[in-house]
Structures are given as structure tokens and as C-alpha cells.
């Protein structure tokens, strides 16, 4: 096990015994390679249970992964998540080697906006601060005053003490923030390809069929979906809500692996599963995590001048910390 000051979150014992036995050879290989490389596997909450429960040393949402990357004492961080998460890890801790097991693990939000787009917006709204969701490239973060995640977006916007902000790039997270604050929010038209597919009608149909079901949604969902939710929050917020409330029956309106992972730890809760898969997150597998550690690929680098400017925006966000109900 690589030395780290951070809590080890591995929960292999929660996987079915037969599945764990079948996975043991590759898990042993990954453990051996981690020790050789002094590496940690940091996994997003959307990873499949074999990664989330058995191979990961650290798990969390985007905010937790950024904070963990800053603190870890390991030399190598294998980011089991998508590319912007690996870039953020490199931005906050540039001396580490950051690997992503599949370079194609992107994000529709990050792909929907460029640094030039941000520069044009700043010219159109001079003096208006730019708040950028971390689901963006380093180049976009570098043009930004402060970043945010779904775990602190409202608090970040309010921390600026201004009447108006430019909020990029997720129009739905931006609309959710606007619904929670008096600050005027100028939006971009980006969207998450996974969460924008849910509809309010679909959720209402499920609720009619399952009276009493609790509905929890990620704020990347459209407003008519969020209107049906009992709780709206980041993936860490969703996990905490289920742990604290132990609902009899719950629907998580987010990526499919969330329910699989949270179900492992909450055996008394019944999970109804309307969910959509993120094709980017699903590119990460135990096989390519192992290959990544063997071959030290794919290394994620950010040009120092871009990283320096982006670091200011990410660190400012980390100072605000997590703020969600
Ligand atoms: P969280 O920061 O809430 O984990 O969300 C990241 C993400 O990509 C959701 O689609
Ligand atoms: Fe990006 Fe959506 Fe996938 Fe999250 S779920 S990584 S926002 S495409």
C-alpha cells in the first residue's frame, strides 16, 4: 500500500465473494504495481464496483478527488475517472506523475467550451467574474477567476460578493445555482450528455408507479427533473444523503454505477434504477488500470504557464471547500 495521509476507502469485502475471488489475481497485480510505483488509485464515484470497492485507495466526487490529489504523499496518482479530473490533479500537485488509464475518457461539458470562448465572453461582459465548473480543460480553467464543483457551486458564486457572474459551461448546473441565489448568472449552453437525457416526465411516471420513493438528482439534470427531486447534490452529497436518511426506496437520477456502489454499503435500501451510463467513465477498467501502472501511461501533463493560471482558480475553489446541504 502506498503511504498516504488520506483515509483508505477500500471496501472489497462488500463485493460478492465469488466476484471477489474471480477478480483476486488482477487485484493482486494492481496492489503489487502500486507498491512498486508508490502509487495510489483515486477513483470517481462513477467507477464500477470492482474499481470503486476493490482497486481504489481513494474515492470521491470531483471536489474530494482534487483535495486528495493535493494532499497525497504517493509519487504517482492513477486517476480512475475522466481527463479533466486527471488534469485537475496535475494542476494542484504538479510534482506528481498523474496517469489516466484511457486517454479517450473525456467529458461532453469539457469538450463544449474553449479558452477562446471564455476570452470572448470576458470581452462581452468586462469586469464580470468567471466561475467555471471543474468539468473543463486546463486551458478554460486558466481563463477563470474561480472554479467550482457540484459540491460547492452556490457557495463559490456567493463567495465573490458580486451581483453578477459568468457561469461556465453547464447551463443546468448554472440554472440550479441561479435558483438558489440572488446573484445574476450569465449562462453558457453546455450540458452533460448523461444527465441532460433525463426528463421530468420520466421521473413523474416512476413516482406515479412507486408512491413514496425518494428521488435524488445530480444538479447537471434539467430543471424539470430537479423539480421532482427530494434532494439535489454532488455525487458525495448523494452518498451522504442515502447514508443519513436510509430511505426505504430510492431513485438516483445520475450515472448508473452510483446506485451499484451506494447499494453495496446500504443493504437496507431498495434502489430503483432509471440511470444513464457515462461512456467516458466506463472506459476505465481494472485491465487498463493495471496496464497504466505497468507502462506508466497515459501521463497527463499541463503546460506550466496554463497550469499556473488554472491553479489559482482551483485553489480558490478549494479554499471555499465543500458547502452543500
Ligand atoms: P461530482 O463532482 O458530483 O462527482 O460530479 C462530477 C461529474 O462528472 C458528474 O457527472
Ligand atoms: Fe462529463 Fe457527464 Fe460523464 Fe460527468 S457524467 S464525466 S459530466 S459526460
mmCIF file of C-alpha atoms and ligand atoms in Angstrom:
data_model
loop_
_atom_site.group_PDB
_atom_site.id
_atom_site.type_symbol
_atom_site.label_atom_id
_atom_site.label_comp_id
_atom_site.label_asym_id
_atom_site.label_seq_id
_atom_site.Cartn_x
_atom_site.Cartn_y
_atom_site.Cartn_z
ATOM 1 C CA UNK A 1 0.000 0.000 0.000
ATOM 2 C CA UNK A 2 1.459 3.365 -0.955
ATOM 3 C CA UNK A 3 1.905 5.701 2.007
ATOM 4 C CA UNK A 4 -0.744 8.369 2.196
ATOM 5 C CA UNK A 5 -2.095 10.617 4.905
ATOM 6 C CA UNK A 6 -5.535 10.036 3.478
ATOM 7 C CA UNK A 7 -8.114 7.577 4.607
ATOM 8 C CA UNK A 8 -8.171 4.302 2.713
ATOM 9 C CA UNK A 9 -11.664 3.799 1.401
ATOM 10 C CA UNK A 10 -11.387 0.280 0.017
ATOM 11 C CA UNK A 11 -14.488 -1.842 0.525
ATOM 12 C CA UNK A 12 -13.677 -5.093 -1.270
ATOM 13 C CA UNK A 13 -15.447 -7.047 1.450
ATOM 14 C CA UNK A 14 -18.724 -5.637 0.160
ATOM 15 C CA UNK A 15 -18.346 -7.310 -3.248
ATOM 16 C CA UNK A 16 -19.963 -10.747 -3.647
ATOM 17 C CA UNK A 17 -17.488 -13.434 -2.576
ATOM 18 C CA UNK A 18 -17.477 -15.242 -5.934
ATOM 19 C CA UNK A 19 -16.853 -11.993 -7.831
ATOM 20 C CA UNK A 20 -14.030 -11.049 -5.498
ATOM 21 C CA UNK A 21 -12.417 -14.490 -5.906
ATOM 22 C CA UNK A 22 -12.521 -14.141 -9.702
ATOM 23 C CA UNK A 23 -11.002 -10.657 -9.523
ATOM 24 C CA UNK A 24 -8.322 -11.531 -6.975
ATOM 25 C CA UNK A 25 -5.464 -12.217 -9.473
ATOM 26 C CA UNK A 26 -5.790 -8.838 -11.188
ATOM 27 C CA UNK A 27 -6.368 -7.043 -7.881
ATOM 28 C CA UNK A 28 -3.175 -8.641 -6.528
ATOM 29 C CA UNK A 29 -1.265 -7.491 -9.637
ATOM 30 C CA UNK A 30 -2.569 -3.952 -9.191
ATOM 31 C CA UNK A 31 -1.584 -3.938 -5.496
ATOM 32 C CA UNK A 32 1.931 -5.169 -6.332
ATOM 33 C CA UNK A 33 2.339 -2.492 -9.020
ATOM 34 C CA UNK A 34 1.053 0.209 -6.672
ATOM 35 C CA UNK A 35 3.700 -0.747 -4.113
ATOM 36 C CA UNK A 36 6.438 -0.796 -6.789
ATOM 37 C CA UNK A 37 5.483 2.625 -8.119
ATOM 38 C CA UNK A 38 4.432 4.214 -4.808
ATOM 39 C CA UNK A 39 1.110 4.881 -6.492
ATOM 40 C CA UNK A 40 -2.478 5.435 -5.415
ATOM 41 C CA UNK A 41 -5.610 4.777 -7.427
ATOM 42 C CA UNK A 42 -8.021 7.682 -6.941
ATOM 43 C CA UNK A 43 -11.458 6.716 -8.247
ATOM 44 C CA UNK A 44 -14.509 8.803 -9.001
ATOM 45 C CA UNK A 45 -17.847 7.676 -7.519
ATOM 46 C CA UNK A 46 -18.994 6.656 -11.057
ATOM 47 C CA UNK A 47 -16.421 3.859 -11.340
ATOM 48 C CA UNK A 48 -17.793 0.319 -11.427
ATOM 49 C CA UNK A 49 -17.858 -1.533 -8.045
ATOM 50 C CA UNK A 50 -14.758 -3.627 -8.850
ATOM 51 C CA UNK A 51 -12.724 -0.414 -9.162
ATOM 52 C CA UNK A 52 -14.625 1.659 -6.581
ATOM 53 C CA UNK A 53 -14.784 -1.068 -3.967
ATOM 54 C CA UNK A 54 -11.669 -3.148 -4.542
ATOM 55 C CA UNK A 55 -8.913 -1.382 -6.511
ATOM 56 C CA UNK A 56 -9.276 2.228 -5.361
ATOM 57 C CA UNK A 57 -7.300 3.668 -2.456
ATOM 58 C CA UNK A 58 -9.314 6.866 -2.509
ATOM 59 C CA UNK A 59 -12.829 7.501 -3.759
ATOM 60 C CA UNK A 60 -14.898 10.622 -4.091
ATOM 61 C CA UNK A 61 -16.561 13.309 -6.199
ATOM 62 C CA UNK A 62 -14.625 15.885 -8.223
ATOM 63 C CA UNK A 63 -14.075 18.114 -5.197
ATOM 64 C CA UNK A 64 -12.819 15.286 -2.983
ATOM 65 C CA UNK A 65 -10.520 13.980 -5.737
ATOM 66 C CA UNK A 66 -8.982 17.454 -6.218
ATOM 67 C CA UNK A 67 -8.402 17.789 -2.458
ATOM 68 C CA UNK A 68 -6.953 14.259 -2.231
ATOM 69 C CA UNK A 69 -4.595 14.918 -5.158
ATOM 70 C CA UNK A 70 -3.241 17.952 -3.333
ATOM 71 C CA UNK A 71 -2.614 16.009 -0.113
ATOM 72 C CA UNK A 72 -1.364 12.612 -1.231
ATOM 73 C CA UNK A 73 2.183 11.545 -0.410
ATOM 74 C CA UNK A 74 2.256 8.968 -3.213
ATOM 75 C CA UNK A 75 4.535 9.653 -6.201
ATOM 76 C CA UNK A 76 2.013 8.504 -8.775
ATOM 77 C CA UNK A 77 -1.741 9.157 -8.959
ATOM 78 C CA UNK A 78 -3.739 6.868 -11.254
ATOM 79 C CA UNK A 79 -6.925 8.806 -11.843
ATOM 80 C CA UNK A 80 -9.754 6.352 -12.390
ATOM 81 C CA UNK A 81 -12.144 8.925 -13.775
ATOM 82 C CA UNK A 82 -12.187 11.315 -16.717
ATOM 83 C CA UNK A 83 -9.496 13.515 -18.227
ATOM 84 C CA UNK A 84 -10.460 16.821 -16.589
ATOM 85 C CA UNK A 85 -10.147 15.125 -13.168
ATOM 86 C CA UNK A 86 -6.627 13.940 -14.018
ATOM 87 C CA UNK A 87 -5.704 17.421 -15.270
ATOM 88 C CA UNK A 88 -7.032 18.950 -12.055
ATOM 89 C CA UNK A 89 -4.880 16.527 -10.036
ATOM 90 C CA UNK A 90 -1.822 17.590 -12.048
ATOM 91 C CA UNK A 91 -2.699 21.280 -11.656
ATOM 92 C CA UNK A 92 -2.933 21.091 -7.854
ATOM 93 C CA UNK A 93 0.087 18.802 -7.416
ATOM 94 C CA UNK A 94 2.459 19.358 -10.377
ATOM 95 C CA UNK A 95 5.363 17.358 -8.937
ATOM 96 C CA UNK A 96 3.343 14.115 -9.073
ATOM 97 C CA UNK A 97 3.073 11.790 -12.025
ATOM 98 C CA UNK A 98 -0.616 11.676 -12.932
ATOM 99 C CA UNK A 99 -1.812 8.805 -15.125
ATOM 100 C CA UNK A 100 -5.154 8.212 -16.791
ATOM 101 C CA UNK A 101 -5.748 4.594 -17.888
ATOM 102 C CA UNK A 102 -7.574 5.587 -21.106
ATOM 103 C CA UNK A 103 -6.852 8.920 -22.772
ATOM 104 C CA UNK A 104 -10.211 8.910 -24.508
ATOM 105 C CA UNK A 105 -12.103 9.301 -21.212
ATOM 106 C CA UNK A 106 -13.354 12.827 -21.887
ATOM 107 C CA UNK A 107 -16.477 14.754 -20.908
ATOM 108 C CA UNK A 108 -19.148 16.440 -23.047
ATOM 109 C CA UNK A 109 -19.011 19.526 -20.820
ATOM 110 C CA UNK A 110 -15.227 19.892 -21.131
ATOM 111 C CA UNK A 111 -15.469 19.429 -24.902
ATOM 112 C CA UNK A 112 -18.137 22.133 -25.253
ATOM 113 C CA UNK A 113 -16.053 25.224 -24.494
ATOM 114 C CA UNK A 114 -12.571 26.564 -25.308
ATOM 115 C CA UNK A 115 -10.250 29.188 -23.867
ATOM 116 C CA UNK A 116 -11.136 31.451 -26.851
ATOM 117 C CA UNK A 117 -14.832 31.168 -25.953
ATOM 118 C CA UNK A 118 -14.065 32.356 -22.418
ATOM 119 C CA UNK A 119 -11.925 35.231 -23.681
ATOM 120 C CA UNK A 120 -14.788 36.342 -25.951
ATOM 121 C CA UNK A 121 -17.248 36.227 -23.045
ATOM 122 C CA UNK A 122 -14.923 38.270 -20.864
ATOM 123 C CA UNK A 123 -14.715 40.886 -23.635
ATOM 124 C CA UNK A 124 -18.517 40.931 -23.891
ATOM 125 C CA UNK A 125 -19.027 41.300 -20.108
ATOM 126 C CA UNK A 126 -15.991 43.256 -18.908
ATOM 127 C CA UNK A 127 -15.375 43.082 -15.165
ATOM 128 C CA UNK A 128 -17.884 40.257 -14.572
ATOM 129 C CA UNK A 129 -16.122 37.398 -12.731
ATOM 130 C CA UNK A 130 -15.979 33.996 -14.387
ATOM 131 C CA UNK A 131 -16.950 30.923 -12.344
ATOM 132 C CA UNK A 132 -16.061 27.682 -14.096
ATOM 133 C CA UNK A 133 -17.228 24.179 -13.265
ATOM 134 C CA UNK A 134 -14.202 21.876 -12.922
ATOM 135 C CA UNK A 135 -15.596 19.805 -15.812
ATOM 136 C CA UNK A 136 -13.428 21.856 -18.202
ATOM 137 C CA UNK A 137 -9.961 21.736 -19.715
ATOM 138 C CA UNK A 138 -6.960 23.351 -18.018
ATOM 139 C CA UNK A 139 -6.972 25.973 -20.801
ATOM 140 C CA UNK A 140 -10.502 27.039 -19.802
ATOM 141 C CA UNK A 141 -9.689 26.984 -16.080
ATOM 142 C CA UNK A 142 -6.713 29.251 -16.812
ATOM 143 C CA UNK A 143 -9.115 31.966 -18.085
ATOM 144 C CA UNK A 144 -11.232 31.709 -14.979
ATOM 145 C CA UNK A 145 -11.461 33.650 -11.697
ATOM 146 C CA UNK A 146 -12.562 30.678 -9.626
ATOM 147 C CA UNK A 147 -13.617 27.057 -10.237
ATOM 148 C CA UNK A 148 -16.453 25.206 -8.555
ATOM 149 C CA UNK A 149 -17.855 21.699 -8.408
ATOM 150 C CA UNK A 150 -21.382 20.474 -7.832
ATOM 151 C CA UNK A 151 -20.390 20.246 -4.126
ATOM 152 C CA UNK A 152 -19.887 23.997 -3.686
ATOM 153 C CA UNK A 153 -21.212 25.877 -6.771
ATOM 154 C CA UNK A 154 -23.669 28.109 -4.888
ATOM 155 C CA UNK A 155 -21.138 28.932 -2.148
ATOM 156 C CA UNK A 156 -18.437 29.719 -4.727
ATOM 157 C CA UNK A 157 -20.744 32.126 -6.597
ATOM 158 C CA UNK A 158 -21.769 33.817 -3.334
ATOM 159 C CA UNK A 159 -18.164 33.962 -2.068
ATOM 160 C CA UNK A 160 -17.388 36.568 -4.730
ATOM 161 C CA UNK A 161 -19.681 39.221 -3.222
ATOM 162 C CA UNK A 162 -20.864 40.464 -6.644
ATOM 163 C CA UNK A 163 -24.287 40.939 -8.301
ATOM 164 C CA UNK A 164 -23.458 39.086 -11.498
ATOM 165 C CA UNK A 165 -21.219 36.197 -12.594
ATOM 166 C CA UNK A 166 -20.480 34.373 -15.829
ATOM 167 C CA UNK A 167 -21.065 30.677 -15.057
ATOM 168 C CA UNK A 168 -19.489 28.085 -17.391
ATOM 169 C CA UNK A 169 -20.105 25.712 -19.058
ATOM 170 C CA UNK A 170 -23.063 23.678 -17.687
ATOM 171 C CA UNK A 171 -26.327 25.520 -18.337
ATOM 172 C CA UNK A 172 -28.227 23.195 -15.987
ATOM 173 C CA UNK A 173 -25.868 23.485 -13.025
ATOM 174 C CA UNK A 174 -25.878 27.239 -13.754
ATOM 175 C CA UNK A 175 -29.675 27.356 -13.691
ATOM 176 C CA UNK A 176 -29.713 25.372 -10.458
ATOM 177 C CA UNK A 177 -27.253 27.860 -8.915
ATOM 178 C CA UNK A 178 -29.431 30.761 -10.142
ATOM 179 C CA UNK A 179 -32.438 29.174 -8.406
ATOM 180 C CA UNK A 180 -30.534 29.121 -5.080
ATOM 181 C CA UNK A 181 -29.048 32.635 -5.013
ATOM 182 C CA UNK A 182 -29.858 36.293 -5.748
ATOM 183 C CA UNK A 183 -26.691 36.632 -7.841
ATOM 184 C CA UNK A 184 -27.471 37.036 -11.561
ATOM 185 C CA UNK A 185 -25.968 34.136 -13.513
ATOM 186 C CA UNK A 186 -24.905 34.526 -17.167
ATOM 187 C CA UNK A 187 -25.016 31.045 -18.711
ATOM 188 C CA UNK A 188 -23.228 29.086 -21.430
ATOM 189 C CA UNK A 189 -25.148 26.390 -23.313
ATOM 190 C CA UNK A 190 -23.047 23.345 -22.317
ATOM 191 C CA UNK A 191 -24.633 20.159 -20.965
ATOM 192 C CA UNK A 192 -23.684 16.744 -19.657
ATOM 193 C CA UNK A 193 -24.615 14.128 -22.269
ATOM 194 C CA UNK A 194 -25.630 11.737 -19.459
ATOM 195 C CA UNK A 195 -27.774 13.959 -17.230
ATOM 196 C CA UNK A 196 -29.468 16.010 -19.959
ATOM 197 C CA UNK A 197 -31.202 12.838 -21.175
ATOM 198 C CA UNK A 198 -33.380 12.542 -18.050
ATOM 199 C CA UNK A 199 -36.801 14.187 -18.304
ATOM 200 C CA UNK A 200 -39.262 15.403 -15.679
ATOM 201 C CA UNK A 201 -41.958 13.326 -17.347
ATOM 202 C CA UNK A 202 -39.940 10.127 -16.978
ATOM 203 C CA UNK A 203 -39.389 10.825 -13.259
ATOM 204 C CA UNK A 204 -43.085 11.665 -12.717
ATOM 205 C CA UNK A 205 -44.034 8.343 -14.349
ATOM 206 C CA UNK A 206 -41.732 6.446 -11.978
ATOM 207 C CA UNK A 207 -43.128 8.343 -8.985
ATOM 208 C CA UNK A 208 -46.708 7.507 -10.003
ATOM 209 C CA UNK A 209 -45.740 3.830 -10.157
ATOM 210 C CA UNK A 210 -43.769 3.902 -6.880
ATOM 211 C CA UNK A 211 -45.505 6.196 -4.392
ATOM 212 C CA UNK A 212 -43.159 7.070 -1.515
ATOM 213 C CA UNK A 213 -39.931 6.587 -3.491
ATOM 214 C CA UNK A 214 -37.238 9.155 -2.638
ATOM 215 C CA UNK A 215 -35.760 10.921 -5.658
ATOM 216 C CA UNK A 216 -32.205 12.228 -5.547
ATOM 217 C CA UNK A 217 -30.717 14.044 -8.511
ATOM 218 C CA UNK A 218 -27.402 15.475 -9.618
ATOM 219 C CA UNK A 219 -27.589 19.208 -10.453
ATOM 220 C CA UNK A 220 -26.411 18.540 -14.035
ATOM 221 C CA UNK A 221 -30.018 17.410 -14.701
ATOM 222 C CA UNK A 222 -32.522 19.754 -16.416
ATOM 223 C CA UNK A 223 -34.751 21.909 -14.141
ATOM 224 C CA UNK A 224 -37.918 19.828 -14.686
ATOM 225 C CA UNK A 225 -36.038 16.794 -13.322
ATOM 226 C CA UNK A 226 -34.671 18.713 -10.329
ATOM 227 C CA UNK A 227 -38.217 19.929 -9.595
ATOM 228 C CA UNK A 228 -39.161 16.286 -8.871
ATOM 229 C CA UNK A 229 -36.216 15.639 -6.526
ATOM 230 C CA UNK A 230 -36.248 15.358 -2.720
ATOM 231 C CA UNK A 231 -32.544 16.152 -2.690
ATOM 232 C CA UNK A 232 -30.170 17.712 -5.238
ATOM 233 C CA UNK A 233 -26.426 17.342 -4.747
ATOM 234 C CA UNK A 234 -22.997 16.222 -5.841
ATOM 235 C CA UNK A 235 -22.187 12.531 -6.009
ATOM 236 C CA UNK A 236 -20.677 12.766 -2.473
ATOM 237 C CA UNK A 237 -23.814 14.622 -1.341
ATOM 238 C CA UNK A 238 -25.955 11.836 -2.797
ATOM 239 C CA UNK A 239 -23.983 9.151 -0.937
ATOM 240 C CA UNK A 240 -24.242 11.076 2.340
ATOM 241 C CA UNK A 241 -27.993 11.689 1.878
ATOM 242 C CA UNK A 242 -28.689 7.947 1.499
ATOM 243 C CA UNK A 243 -26.448 7.067 4.463
ATOM 244 C CA UNK A 244 -28.137 9.672 6.691
ATOM 245 C CA UNK A 245 -31.746 9.117 5.611
ATOM 246 C CA UNK A 246 -31.831 5.360 4.883
ATOM 247 C CA UNK A 247 -34.954 5.675 2.673
ATOM 248 C CA UNK A 248 -36.937 2.503 2.060
ATOM 249 C CA UNK A 249 -36.788 3.006 -1.710
ATOM 250 C CA UNK A 250 -34.656 5.460 -3.662
ATOM 251 C CA UNK A 251 -34.079 6.558 -7.272
ATOM 252 C CA UNK A 252 -30.726 8.180 -8.035
ATOM 253 C CA UNK A 253 -31.013 10.340 -11.105
ATOM 254 C CA UNK A 254 -27.424 10.148 -12.222
ATOM 255 C CA UNK A 255 -24.851 7.761 -13.702
ATOM 256 C CA UNK A 256 -25.621 4.031 -13.280
ATOM 257 C CA UNK A 257 -22.617 2.935 -11.203
ATOM 258 C CA UNK A 258 -23.584 5.300 -8.380
ATOM 259 C CA UNK A 259 -26.524 3.134 -7.373
ATOM 260 C CA UNK A 260 -24.385 -0.037 -7.637
ATOM 261 C CA UNK A 261 -21.758 1.445 -5.311
ATOM 262 C CA UNK A 262 -24.127 3.022 -2.803
ATOM 263 C CA UNK A 263 -26.263 -0.145 -2.709
ATOM 264 C CA UNK A 264 -23.228 -2.156 -1.559
ATOM 265 C CA UNK A 265 -22.991 -0.052 1.578
ATOM 266 C CA UNK A 266 -26.698 0.365 2.271
ATOM 267 C CA UNK A 267 -28.217 -3.127 2.184
ATOM 268 C CA UNK A 268 -31.449 -1.929 3.823
ATOM 269 C CA UNK A 269 -32.250 0.495 0.995
ATOM 270 C CA UNK A 270 -34.017 -0.599 -2.205
ATOM 271 C CA UNK A 271 -32.597 1.083 -5.304
ATOM 272 C CA UNK A 272 -34.846 1.704 -8.319
ATOM 273 C CA UNK A 273 -32.563 2.232 -11.269
ATOM 274 C CA UNK A 274 -33.535 4.620 -14.013
ATOM 275 C CA UNK A 275 -29.979 5.665 -14.869
ATOM 276 C CA UNK A 276 -27.773 6.566 -17.811
ATOM 277 C CA UNK A 277 -24.231 5.336 -18.412
ATOM 278 C CA UNK A 278 -21.367 7.761 -18.957
ATOM 279 C CA UNK A 279 -19.420 6.257 -21.875
ATOM 280 C CA UNK A 280 -16.329 8.203 -20.823
ATOM 281 C CA UNK A 281 -16.266 6.956 -17.242
ATOM 282 C CA UNK A 282 -16.906 3.416 -18.469
ATOM 283 C CA UNK A 283 -13.655 3.440 -20.465
ATOM 284 C CA UNK A 284 -11.767 2.877 -17.216
ATOM 285 C CA UNK A 285 -11.409 -0.796 -16.305
ATOM 286 C CA UNK A 286 -9.321 -2.955 -13.970
ATOM 287 C CA UNK A 287 -7.367 -4.120 -17.049
ATOM 288 C CA UNK A 288 -6.364 -0.650 -18.131
ATOM 289 C CA UNK A 289 -5.604 0.442 -14.544
ATOM 290 C CA UNK A 290 -3.165 -2.472 -14.370
ATOM 291 C CA UNK A 291 -1.687 -1.570 -17.777
ATOM 292 C CA UNK A 292 -1.413 2.045 -16.752
ATOM 293 C CA UNK A 293 0.717 1.087 -13.723
ATOM 294 C CA UNK A 294 2.827 -1.352 -15.753
ATOM 295 C CA UNK A 295 3.621 1.045 -18.581
ATOM 296 C CA UNK A 296 3.200 4.389 -16.759
ATOM 297 C CA UNK A 297 0.686 5.540 -19.349
ATOM 298 C CA UNK A 298 -1.034 7.791 -20.105
ATOM 299 C CA UNK A 299 0.785 10.593 -18.395
ATOM 300 C CA UNK A 300 -1.250 13.780 -18.080
ATOM 301 C CA UNK A 301 0.720 16.999 -18.428
ATOM 302 C CA UNK A 302 -0.331 20.626 -18.381
ATOM 303 C CA UNK A 303 1.893 23.387 -19.781
ATOM 304 C CA UNK A 304 3.391 25.271 -16.793
ATOM 305 C CA UNK A 305 2.001 28.725 -17.708
ATOM 306 C CA UNK A 306 -1.522 27.302 -18.219
ATOM 307 C CA UNK A 307 -1.227 25.204 -15.048
ATOM 308 C CA UNK A 308 -0.106 28.220 -13.028
ATOM 309 C CA UNK A 309 -3.134 30.293 -14.042
ATOM 310 C CA UNK A 310 -5.524 27.365 -13.650
ATOM 311 C CA UNK A 311 -4.063 26.560 -10.187
ATOM 312 C CA UNK A 312 -5.155 29.944 -8.831
ATOM 313 C CA UNK A 313 -8.761 29.234 -9.832
ATOM 314 C CA UNK A 314 -8.751 25.673 -8.442
ATOM 315 C CA UNK A 315 -7.056 26.644 -5.168
ATOM 316 C CA UNK A 316 -9.503 29.479 -4.646
ATOM 317 C CA UNK A 317 -12.254 26.891 -5.009
ATOM 318 C CA UNK A 318 -10.568 24.551 -2.512
ATOM 319 C CA UNK A 319 -10.429 27.428 -0.010
ATOM 320 C CA UNK A 320 -14.236 27.715 -0.216
ATOM 321 C CA UNK A 321 -14.395 23.962 0.467
ATOM 322 C CA UNK A 322 -17.487 21.778 0.416
ATOM 323 C CA UNK A 323 -20.774 23.585 1.086
ATOM 324 C CA UNK A 324 -23.899 21.658 0.373
ATOM 325 C CA UNK A 325 -26.877 20.709 2.497
HETATM 326 P P1 LIG B 1 -19.412 15.201 -8.957
HETATM 327 O O1 LIG B 1 -18.369 16.240 -8.730
HETATM 328 O O2 LIG B 1 -20.709 15.495 -8.246
HETATM 329 O O3 LIG B 1 -18.891 13.853 -8.634
HETATM 330 O O4 LIG B 1 -19.807 15.219 -10.489
HETATM 331 C C1 LIG B 1 -18.867 15.003 -11.492
HETATM 332 C C2 LIG B 1 -19.495 14.577 -12.748
HETATM 333 O O5 LIG B 1 -18.840 14.434 -13.744
HETATM 334 C C3 LIG B 1 -20.918 14.339 -12.730
HETATM 335 O O6 LIG B 1 -21.358 13.970 -13.960
HETATM 336 FE FE1 LIG B 2 -18.915 14.518 -18.102
HETATM 337 FE FE2 LIG B 2 -21.455 13.895 -17.785
HETATM 338 FE FE3 LIG B 2 -19.664 11.945 -17.948
HETATM 339 FE FE4 LIG B 2 -19.787 13.533 -15.758
HETATM 340 S S1 LIG B 2 -21.341 12.095 -16.477
HETATM 341 S S2 LIG B 2 -17.947 12.930 -16.893
HETATM 342 S S3 LIG B 2 -20.351 15.494 -16.698
HETATM 343 S S4 LIG B 2 -20.187 13.398 -19.595
#
